Coordinates of C-alpha atoms and ligand atoms in Angstrom, one line a residue:
X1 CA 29.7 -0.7 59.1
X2 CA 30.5 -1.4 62.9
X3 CA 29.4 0.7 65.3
X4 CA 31.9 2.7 68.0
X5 CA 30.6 0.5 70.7
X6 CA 29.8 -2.6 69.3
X7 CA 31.0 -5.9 71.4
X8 CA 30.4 -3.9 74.6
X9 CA 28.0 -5.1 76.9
X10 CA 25.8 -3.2 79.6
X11 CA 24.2 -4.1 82.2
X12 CA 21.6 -1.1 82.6
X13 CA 19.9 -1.1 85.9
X14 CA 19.1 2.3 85.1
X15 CA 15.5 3.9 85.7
X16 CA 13.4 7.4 85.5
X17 CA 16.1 9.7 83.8
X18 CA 19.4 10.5 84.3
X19 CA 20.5 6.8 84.1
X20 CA 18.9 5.6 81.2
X21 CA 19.8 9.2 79.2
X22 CA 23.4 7.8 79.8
X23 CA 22.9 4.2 78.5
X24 CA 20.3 5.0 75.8
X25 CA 23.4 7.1 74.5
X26 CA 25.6 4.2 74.9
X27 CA 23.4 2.1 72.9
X28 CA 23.4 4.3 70.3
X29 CA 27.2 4.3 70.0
X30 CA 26.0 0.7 69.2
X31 CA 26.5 -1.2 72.9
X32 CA 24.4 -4.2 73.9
X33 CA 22.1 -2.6 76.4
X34 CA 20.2 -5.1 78.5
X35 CA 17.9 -3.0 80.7
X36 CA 17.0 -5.0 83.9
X37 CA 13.4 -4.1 85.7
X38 CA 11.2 -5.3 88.1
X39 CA 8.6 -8.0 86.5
X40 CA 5.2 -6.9 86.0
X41 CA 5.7 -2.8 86.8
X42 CA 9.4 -2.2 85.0
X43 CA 10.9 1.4 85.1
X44 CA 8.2 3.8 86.4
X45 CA 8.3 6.0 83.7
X46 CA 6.9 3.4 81.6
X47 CA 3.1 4.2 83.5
X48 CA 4.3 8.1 84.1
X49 CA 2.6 10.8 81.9
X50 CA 0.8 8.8 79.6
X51 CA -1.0 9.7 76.8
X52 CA -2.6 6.6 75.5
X53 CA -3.9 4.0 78.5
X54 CA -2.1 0.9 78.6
X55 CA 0.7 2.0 76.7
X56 CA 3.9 2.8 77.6
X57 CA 4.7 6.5 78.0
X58 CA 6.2 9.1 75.8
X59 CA 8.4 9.8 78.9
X60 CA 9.7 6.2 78.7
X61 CA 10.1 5.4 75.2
X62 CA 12.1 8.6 74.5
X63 CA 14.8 7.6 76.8
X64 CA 15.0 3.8 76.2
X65 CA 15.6 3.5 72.8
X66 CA 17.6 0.9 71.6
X67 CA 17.5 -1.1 74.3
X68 CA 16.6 -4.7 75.0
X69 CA 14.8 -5.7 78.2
X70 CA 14.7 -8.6 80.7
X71 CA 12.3 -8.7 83.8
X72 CA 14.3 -10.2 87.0
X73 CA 13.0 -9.8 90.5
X74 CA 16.9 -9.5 92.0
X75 CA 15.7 -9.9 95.7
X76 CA 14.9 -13.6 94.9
X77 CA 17.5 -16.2 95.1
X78 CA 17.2 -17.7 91.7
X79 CA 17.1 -13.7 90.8
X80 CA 20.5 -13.2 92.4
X81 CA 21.5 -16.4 90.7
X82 CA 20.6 -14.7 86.9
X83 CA 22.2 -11.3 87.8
X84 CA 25.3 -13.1 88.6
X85 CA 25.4 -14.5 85.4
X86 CA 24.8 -11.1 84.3
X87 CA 27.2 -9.6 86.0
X88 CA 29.9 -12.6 84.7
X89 CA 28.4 -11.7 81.0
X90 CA 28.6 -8.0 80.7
X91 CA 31.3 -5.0 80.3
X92 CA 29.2 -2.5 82.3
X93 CA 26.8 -2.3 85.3
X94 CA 25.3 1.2 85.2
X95 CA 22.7 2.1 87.9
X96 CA 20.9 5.2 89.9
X97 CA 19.2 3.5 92.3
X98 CA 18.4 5.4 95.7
X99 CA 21.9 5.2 97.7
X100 CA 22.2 2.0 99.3
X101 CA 19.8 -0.1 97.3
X102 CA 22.9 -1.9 95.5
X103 CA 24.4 -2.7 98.6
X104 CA 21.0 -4.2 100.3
X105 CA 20.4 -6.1 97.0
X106 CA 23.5 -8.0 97.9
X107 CA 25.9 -6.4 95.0
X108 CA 28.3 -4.1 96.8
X109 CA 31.6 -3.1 94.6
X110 CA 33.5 -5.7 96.5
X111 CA 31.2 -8.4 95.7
X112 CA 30.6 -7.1 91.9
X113 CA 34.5 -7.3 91.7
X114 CA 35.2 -10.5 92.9
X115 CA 32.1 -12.1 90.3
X116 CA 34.0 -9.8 87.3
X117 CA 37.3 -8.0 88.3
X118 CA 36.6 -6.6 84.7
X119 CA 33.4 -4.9 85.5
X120 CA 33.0 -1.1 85.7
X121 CA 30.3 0.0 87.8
X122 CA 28.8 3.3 86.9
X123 CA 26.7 5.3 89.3
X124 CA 24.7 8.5 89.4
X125 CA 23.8 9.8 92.4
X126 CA 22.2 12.8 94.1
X127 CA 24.9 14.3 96.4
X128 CA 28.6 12.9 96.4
X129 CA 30.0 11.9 99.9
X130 CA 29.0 15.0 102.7
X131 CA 25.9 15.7 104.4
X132 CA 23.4 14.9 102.1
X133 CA 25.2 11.6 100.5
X134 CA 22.2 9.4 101.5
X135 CA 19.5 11.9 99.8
X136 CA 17.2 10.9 97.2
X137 CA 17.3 13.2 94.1
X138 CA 15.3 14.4 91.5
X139 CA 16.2 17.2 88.7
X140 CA 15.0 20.0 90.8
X141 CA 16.6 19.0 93.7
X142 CA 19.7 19.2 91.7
X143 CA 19.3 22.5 89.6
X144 CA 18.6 24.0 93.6
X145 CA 21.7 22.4 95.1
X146 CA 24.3 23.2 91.9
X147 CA 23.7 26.8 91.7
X148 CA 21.6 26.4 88.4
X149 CA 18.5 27.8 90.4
X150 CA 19.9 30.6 92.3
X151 CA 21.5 32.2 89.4
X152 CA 18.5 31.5 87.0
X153 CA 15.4 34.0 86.6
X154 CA 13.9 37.7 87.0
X155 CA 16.4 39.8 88.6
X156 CA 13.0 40.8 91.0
X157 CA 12.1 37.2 91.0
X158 CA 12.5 34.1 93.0
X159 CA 15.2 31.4 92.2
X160 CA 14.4 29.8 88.9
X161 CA 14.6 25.9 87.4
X162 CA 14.9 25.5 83.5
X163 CA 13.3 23.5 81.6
X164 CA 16.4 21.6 80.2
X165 CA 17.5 18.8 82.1
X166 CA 20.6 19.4 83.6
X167 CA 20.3 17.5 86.7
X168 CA 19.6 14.3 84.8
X169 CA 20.5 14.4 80.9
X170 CA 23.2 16.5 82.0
X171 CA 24.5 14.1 84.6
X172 CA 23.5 10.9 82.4
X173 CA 26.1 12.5 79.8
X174 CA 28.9 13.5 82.3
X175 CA 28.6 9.7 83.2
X176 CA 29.0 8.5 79.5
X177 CA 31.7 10.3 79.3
X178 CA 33.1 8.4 82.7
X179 CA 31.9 5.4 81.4
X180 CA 34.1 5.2 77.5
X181 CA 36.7 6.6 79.8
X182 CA 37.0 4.0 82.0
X183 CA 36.7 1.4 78.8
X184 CA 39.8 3.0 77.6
X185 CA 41.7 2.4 80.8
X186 CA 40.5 -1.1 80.8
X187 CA 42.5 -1.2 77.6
X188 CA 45.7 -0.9 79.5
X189 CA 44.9 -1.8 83.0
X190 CA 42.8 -5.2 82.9
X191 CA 40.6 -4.6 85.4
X192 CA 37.5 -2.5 85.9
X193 CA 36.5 0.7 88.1
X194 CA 33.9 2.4 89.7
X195 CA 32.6 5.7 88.0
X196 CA 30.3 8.1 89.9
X197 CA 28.7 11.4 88.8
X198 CA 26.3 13.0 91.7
X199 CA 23.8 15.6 90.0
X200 CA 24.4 18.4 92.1
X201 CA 28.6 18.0 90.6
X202 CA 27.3 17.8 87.2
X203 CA 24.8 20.8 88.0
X204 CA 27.7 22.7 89.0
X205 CA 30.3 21.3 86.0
X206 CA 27.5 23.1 83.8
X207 CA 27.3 26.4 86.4
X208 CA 30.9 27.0 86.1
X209 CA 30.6 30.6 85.0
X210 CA 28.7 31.4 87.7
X211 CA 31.4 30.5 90.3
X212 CA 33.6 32.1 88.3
X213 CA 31.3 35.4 88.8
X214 CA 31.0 34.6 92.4
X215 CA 35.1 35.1 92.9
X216 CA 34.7 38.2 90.2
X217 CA 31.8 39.6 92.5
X218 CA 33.8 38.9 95.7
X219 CA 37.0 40.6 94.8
X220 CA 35.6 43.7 92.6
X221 CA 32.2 44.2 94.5
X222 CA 30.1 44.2 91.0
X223 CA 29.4 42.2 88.0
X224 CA 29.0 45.1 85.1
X225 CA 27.5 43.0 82.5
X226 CA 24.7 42.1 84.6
X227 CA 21.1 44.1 84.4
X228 CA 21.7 45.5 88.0
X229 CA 25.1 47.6 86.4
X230 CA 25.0 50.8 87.4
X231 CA 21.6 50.6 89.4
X232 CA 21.3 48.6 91.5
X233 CA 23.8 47.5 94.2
X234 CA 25.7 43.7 94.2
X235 CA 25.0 41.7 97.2
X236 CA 27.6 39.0 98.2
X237 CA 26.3 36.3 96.3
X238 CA 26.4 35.9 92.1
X239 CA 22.8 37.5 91.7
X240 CA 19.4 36.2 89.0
X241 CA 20.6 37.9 85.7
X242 CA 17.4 37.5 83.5
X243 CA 18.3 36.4 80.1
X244 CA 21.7 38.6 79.8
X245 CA 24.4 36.6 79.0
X246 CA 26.9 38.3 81.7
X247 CA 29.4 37.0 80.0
X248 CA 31.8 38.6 77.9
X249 CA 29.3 39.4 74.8
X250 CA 26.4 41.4 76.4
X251 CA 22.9 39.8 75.0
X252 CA 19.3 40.1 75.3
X253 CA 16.0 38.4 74.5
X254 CA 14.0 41.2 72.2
X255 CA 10.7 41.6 71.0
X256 CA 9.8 41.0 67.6
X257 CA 7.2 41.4 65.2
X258 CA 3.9 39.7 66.5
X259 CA 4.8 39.9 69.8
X260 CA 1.5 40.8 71.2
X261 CA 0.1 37.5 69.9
X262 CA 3.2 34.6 69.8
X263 CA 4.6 33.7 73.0
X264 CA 7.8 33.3 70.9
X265 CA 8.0 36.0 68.5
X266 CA 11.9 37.1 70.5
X267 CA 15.2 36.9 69.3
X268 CA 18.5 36.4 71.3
X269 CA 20.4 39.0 69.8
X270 CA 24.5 39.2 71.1
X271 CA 26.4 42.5 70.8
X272 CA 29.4 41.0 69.9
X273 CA 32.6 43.7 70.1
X274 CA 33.5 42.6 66.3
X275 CA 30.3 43.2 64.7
X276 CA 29.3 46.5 66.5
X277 CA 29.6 48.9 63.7
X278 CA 27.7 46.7 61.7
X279 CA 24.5 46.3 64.5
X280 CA 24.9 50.5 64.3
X281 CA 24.4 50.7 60.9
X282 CA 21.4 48.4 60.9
X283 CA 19.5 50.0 63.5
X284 CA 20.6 53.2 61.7
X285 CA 22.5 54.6 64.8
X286 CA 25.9 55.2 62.8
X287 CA 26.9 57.8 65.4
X288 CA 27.4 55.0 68.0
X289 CA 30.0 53.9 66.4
X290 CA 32.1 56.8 66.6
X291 CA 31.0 58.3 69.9
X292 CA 32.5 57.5 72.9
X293 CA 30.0 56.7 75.4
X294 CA 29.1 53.7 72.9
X295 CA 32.3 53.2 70.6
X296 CA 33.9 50.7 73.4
X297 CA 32.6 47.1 74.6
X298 CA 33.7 48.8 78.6
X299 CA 32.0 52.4 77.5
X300 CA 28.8 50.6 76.6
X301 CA 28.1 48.0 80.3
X302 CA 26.7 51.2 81.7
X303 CA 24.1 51.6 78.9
X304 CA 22.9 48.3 78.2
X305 CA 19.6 48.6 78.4
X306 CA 19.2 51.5 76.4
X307 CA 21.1 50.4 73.7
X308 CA 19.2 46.6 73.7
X309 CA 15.4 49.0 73.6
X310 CA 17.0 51.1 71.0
X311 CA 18.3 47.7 68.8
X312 CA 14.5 46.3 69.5
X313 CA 13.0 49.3 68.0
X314 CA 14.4 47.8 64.9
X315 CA 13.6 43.9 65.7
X316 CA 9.9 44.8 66.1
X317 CA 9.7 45.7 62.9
X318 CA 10.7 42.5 61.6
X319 CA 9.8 38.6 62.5
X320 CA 12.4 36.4 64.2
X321 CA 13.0 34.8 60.8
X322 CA 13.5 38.4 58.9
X323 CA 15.5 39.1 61.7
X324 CA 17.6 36.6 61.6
X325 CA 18.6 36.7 58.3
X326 CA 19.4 39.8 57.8
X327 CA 21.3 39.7 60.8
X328 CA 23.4 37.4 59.6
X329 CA 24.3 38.6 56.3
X330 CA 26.3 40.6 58.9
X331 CA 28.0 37.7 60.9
X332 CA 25.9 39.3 63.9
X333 CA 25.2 36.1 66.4
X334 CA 21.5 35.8 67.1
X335 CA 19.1 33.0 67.3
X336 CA 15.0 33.3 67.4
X337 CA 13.4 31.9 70.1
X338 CA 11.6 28.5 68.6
X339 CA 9.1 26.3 70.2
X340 CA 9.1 23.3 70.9
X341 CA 6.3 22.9 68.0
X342 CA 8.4 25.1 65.6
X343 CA 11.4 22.4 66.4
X344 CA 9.4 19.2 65.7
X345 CA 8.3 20.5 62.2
X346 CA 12.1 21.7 61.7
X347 CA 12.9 19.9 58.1
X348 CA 17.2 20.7 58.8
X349 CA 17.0 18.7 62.7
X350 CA 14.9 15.8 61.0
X351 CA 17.3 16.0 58.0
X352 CA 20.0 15.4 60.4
X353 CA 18.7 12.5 62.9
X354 CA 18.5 14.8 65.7
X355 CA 14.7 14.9 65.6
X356 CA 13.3 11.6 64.4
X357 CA 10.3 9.5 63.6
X358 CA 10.1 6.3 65.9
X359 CA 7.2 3.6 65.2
X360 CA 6.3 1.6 67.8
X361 CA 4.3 -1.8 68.2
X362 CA 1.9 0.0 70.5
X363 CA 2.0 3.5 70.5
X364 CA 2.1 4.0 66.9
X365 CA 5.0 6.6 65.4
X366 CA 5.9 9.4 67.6
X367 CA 8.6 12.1 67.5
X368 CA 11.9 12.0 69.6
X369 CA 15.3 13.7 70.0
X370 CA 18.2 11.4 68.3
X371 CA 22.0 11.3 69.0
X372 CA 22.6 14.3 69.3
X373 CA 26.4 13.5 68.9
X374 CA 27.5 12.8 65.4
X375 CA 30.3 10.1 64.5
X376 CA 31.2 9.8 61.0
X377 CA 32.1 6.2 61.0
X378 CA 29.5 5.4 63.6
X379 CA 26.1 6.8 62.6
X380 CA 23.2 6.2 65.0
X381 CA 20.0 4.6 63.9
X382 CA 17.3 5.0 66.7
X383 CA 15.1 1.8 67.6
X384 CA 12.4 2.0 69.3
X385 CA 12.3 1.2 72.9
X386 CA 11.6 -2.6 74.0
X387 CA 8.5 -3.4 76.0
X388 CA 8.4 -4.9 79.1
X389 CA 10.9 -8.0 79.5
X390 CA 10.3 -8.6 75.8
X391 CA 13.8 -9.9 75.9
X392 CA 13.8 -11.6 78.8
X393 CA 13.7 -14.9 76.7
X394 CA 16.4 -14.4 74.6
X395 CA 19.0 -13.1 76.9
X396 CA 18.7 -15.7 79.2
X397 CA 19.3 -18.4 76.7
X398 CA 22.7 -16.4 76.4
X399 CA 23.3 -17.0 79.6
X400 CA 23.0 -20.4 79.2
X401 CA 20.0 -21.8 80.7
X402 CA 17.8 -24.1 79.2
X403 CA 13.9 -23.7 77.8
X404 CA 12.9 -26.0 80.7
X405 CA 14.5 -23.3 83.4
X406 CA 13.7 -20.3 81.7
X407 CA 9.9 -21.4 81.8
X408 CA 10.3 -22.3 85.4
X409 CA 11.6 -19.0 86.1
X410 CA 9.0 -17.5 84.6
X411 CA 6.4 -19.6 86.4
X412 CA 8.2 -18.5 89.5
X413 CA 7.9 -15.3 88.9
X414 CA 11.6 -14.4 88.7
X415 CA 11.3 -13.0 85.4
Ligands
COA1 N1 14.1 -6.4 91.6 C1 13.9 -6.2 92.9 N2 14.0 -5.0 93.5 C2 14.3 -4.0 92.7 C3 14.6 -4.1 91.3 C4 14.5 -5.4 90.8 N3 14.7 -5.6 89.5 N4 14.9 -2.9 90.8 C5 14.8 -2.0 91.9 N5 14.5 -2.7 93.0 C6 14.3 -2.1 94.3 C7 15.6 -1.5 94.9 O1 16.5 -2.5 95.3 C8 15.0 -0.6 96.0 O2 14.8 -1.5 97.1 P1 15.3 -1.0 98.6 O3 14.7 0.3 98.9 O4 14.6 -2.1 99.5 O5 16.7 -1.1 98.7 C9 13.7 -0.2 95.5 O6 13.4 -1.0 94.3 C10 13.5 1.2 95.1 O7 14.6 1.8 94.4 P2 14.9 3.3 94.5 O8 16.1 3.6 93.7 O9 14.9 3.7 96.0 O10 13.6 3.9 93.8 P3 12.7 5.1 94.3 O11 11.6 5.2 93.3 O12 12.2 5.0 95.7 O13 13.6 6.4 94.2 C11 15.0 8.0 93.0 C12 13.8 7.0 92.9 C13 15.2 8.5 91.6 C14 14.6 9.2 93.9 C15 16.2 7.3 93.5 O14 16.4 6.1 92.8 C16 17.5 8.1 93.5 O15 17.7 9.0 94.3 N6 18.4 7.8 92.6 C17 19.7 8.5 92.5 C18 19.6 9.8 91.9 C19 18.9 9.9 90.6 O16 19.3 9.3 89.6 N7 17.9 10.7 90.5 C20 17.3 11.1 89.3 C21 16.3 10.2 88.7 S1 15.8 10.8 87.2

């Protein structure tokens, strides 16, 4: 069976993160993915975090997968020479470099344009044009500059980063997106186009709600379905709501059975307005139901947090899996909080390719995060990432050259 992406070539000059999230998903839609590093050190990552000396990291392998790799010092002439060819050869350039390094390399748009006026050049950066365009960016810059970090944490507490990615898988998939996009028009147009995505947009694209909240806040004065409602009083700015949803379906992280000993004995448990009668009769407070300080999503925003301790009463007395069960016997949306331990052993994520086994020459096997976006005609088999220019061989000889050059290059240094 062909794959989605097949016969479309990338030319991934993609390092740490964000960048090579977006082409490792490419390459599992089933593009040629030739990932271009510097010879002898490669992508950072591969010597960052490691857990075995010598070998390349965890950190590296989990977001390469897939991939082939060439070594090619592109400050060299004969290096220029190659990534010309390269840039003649392939469908995509993708890259995150710092802003800038592109340009001083010698391959501005202009000049990537005239070598392949089919090219698409793809870029993540930090900031998009304004103040901070030139900045160098990591995730936490970004979850700072979107909103993520101001809006995240104890309602007490200072700003707060999460854990999940958002600055750089969540910008490496806005650009993928970007990227098939772009494809498409090439369909009809003929010619290639730059796609950019800076992390502090993407940030934002995934903070949405929270602006939304902001113009809520700034017309009404409050935000009733965050903790502060009634208490405490609403500055100007969209405050921390701990773990509520302030959304439309109030929700809260509750304690259950164990608690005292498991970091991760909670449950998320969601009032939803359609189930309500049923979360009464559970917690075996039938009169709620009826009463009208409680019988209304509106009459409830005022008693929140009484209602969540009264609902986790009844959660203590269970575990998050009990919980959860019985919970949804009555359609009542709730999820228990797993870790990431709890995750890897998951049998249903393995069953389904999202968590998989990789084995590498190396490292050994180790565990990683698959596709997580399923095609039905396109199914994703993860391959383990490539070492060091381990393809550096190969794809030159594509390109035409001859054993003779490719072992001069090599005894040059270029690759
Ligand atoms: N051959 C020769 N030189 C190479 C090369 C190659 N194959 N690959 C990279 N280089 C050079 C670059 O041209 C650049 O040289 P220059 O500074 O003289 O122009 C140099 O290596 C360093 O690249 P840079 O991107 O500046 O790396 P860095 O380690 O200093 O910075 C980031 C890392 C992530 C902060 C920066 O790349 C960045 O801000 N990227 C955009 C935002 C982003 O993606 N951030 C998230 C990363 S997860």
């Amino acid at each position: 069976m062909s794959k989605a992406l097949e016969g479309v070539k990338i030319l991934d000059f993609t390092h740490v993160q964000s960048g090579p999230t977006c082409t490792q998903l490419l390459a599992w839609f089933g593009a040629d993915v030739i990932k271009v590093e510097r010879p002898g050190e490669g992508d950072a990552t591969r010597g960052q975090l490691r857990d075995i000396p010598d070998v390349d990291s965890l950190y590296f392998t989990m977001l390469n997968h897939n991939k082939r790799s060439i070594t090619l010092n592109t400050k060299s002439n004969k290096g220029k020479d190659v990534l010309v060819k390269l840039i003649q050869h392939c469908d995509v350039l993708v890259e995150n470099f710092a802003p800038g390094a592109l340009d001083r390399m010698g391959f501005s748009w202009e000049r990537i344009q005239e070598i392949n006026p089919r090219m698409i050049l793809a870029s993540i950066k930090g900031f998009g044009p304004g103040p901070y365009v030139d900045c160098k960016v990591y995730e936490n810059v970004a979850q700072c500059t979107g909103g993520a970090a101001s809006t995240t944490g104890d309602p007490n507490g200072i700003p707060m980063v999460t854990g999940a990615q958002i600055g750089d898988s969540g910008t490496g998939l806005h650009l993928a997106l970007g990227i098939v996009t772009a494809l498409f028009h090439r369909e009809k147009s003929g010619r290639g186009q730059r796609v950019t995505a800076a992390m502090q947009d993407a940030v934002l694209n995934l903070c949405r709600v929270k602006l939304r909240d902001q113009q809520r806040l700034d017309r009404t004065q409050v935000l009733k379905e965050y903790p502060q409602y009634p208490e405490i009083e609403f500055g100007d700015a969209v405050p921390r709501a701990g773990n509520a949803s302030g959304g439309g379906q109030p929700g809260a992280i509750l304690k259950c059975k164990g608690w005292q000993k498991d970091p991760n004995a909670y449950i998320y448990f969601i009032t939803q307005a359609a189930v309500w009668s049923d979360i009464c009769k559970i917690i075996g407070e039938e009169g709620w139901i009826t009463n009208p300080s409680y019988a209304t999503p509106e009459a409830r925003l005022p008693h929140l947090k009484m209602i969540f301790a009264r609902i986790e009463e009844w959660t203590k007395t269970k575990t998050k899996f009990e919980a959860m069960d019985i919970l949804n016997e009555f359609d009542i949306p709730c999820g228990p909080i797993l870790s990431m331990k709890e995750i890897s052993d998951d049998k249903s994520l393995r069953a389904t390719g999202t968590v998989v086994e990789v084995d590498h020459p190396t490292r050994g096997k180790y565990l990683t995060v698959g596709n997580p976006i399923k095609l039905s005609d396109s199914p994703t088999e993860v391959t383990r990432s490539p070492l060091l220019g381990e393809h550096s061989g190969e794809i030159l000889s594509i390109l035409g050259y001859s054993a003779t050059e490719i072992a001069q290059l090599k005894g040059e240094r270029v690759v």
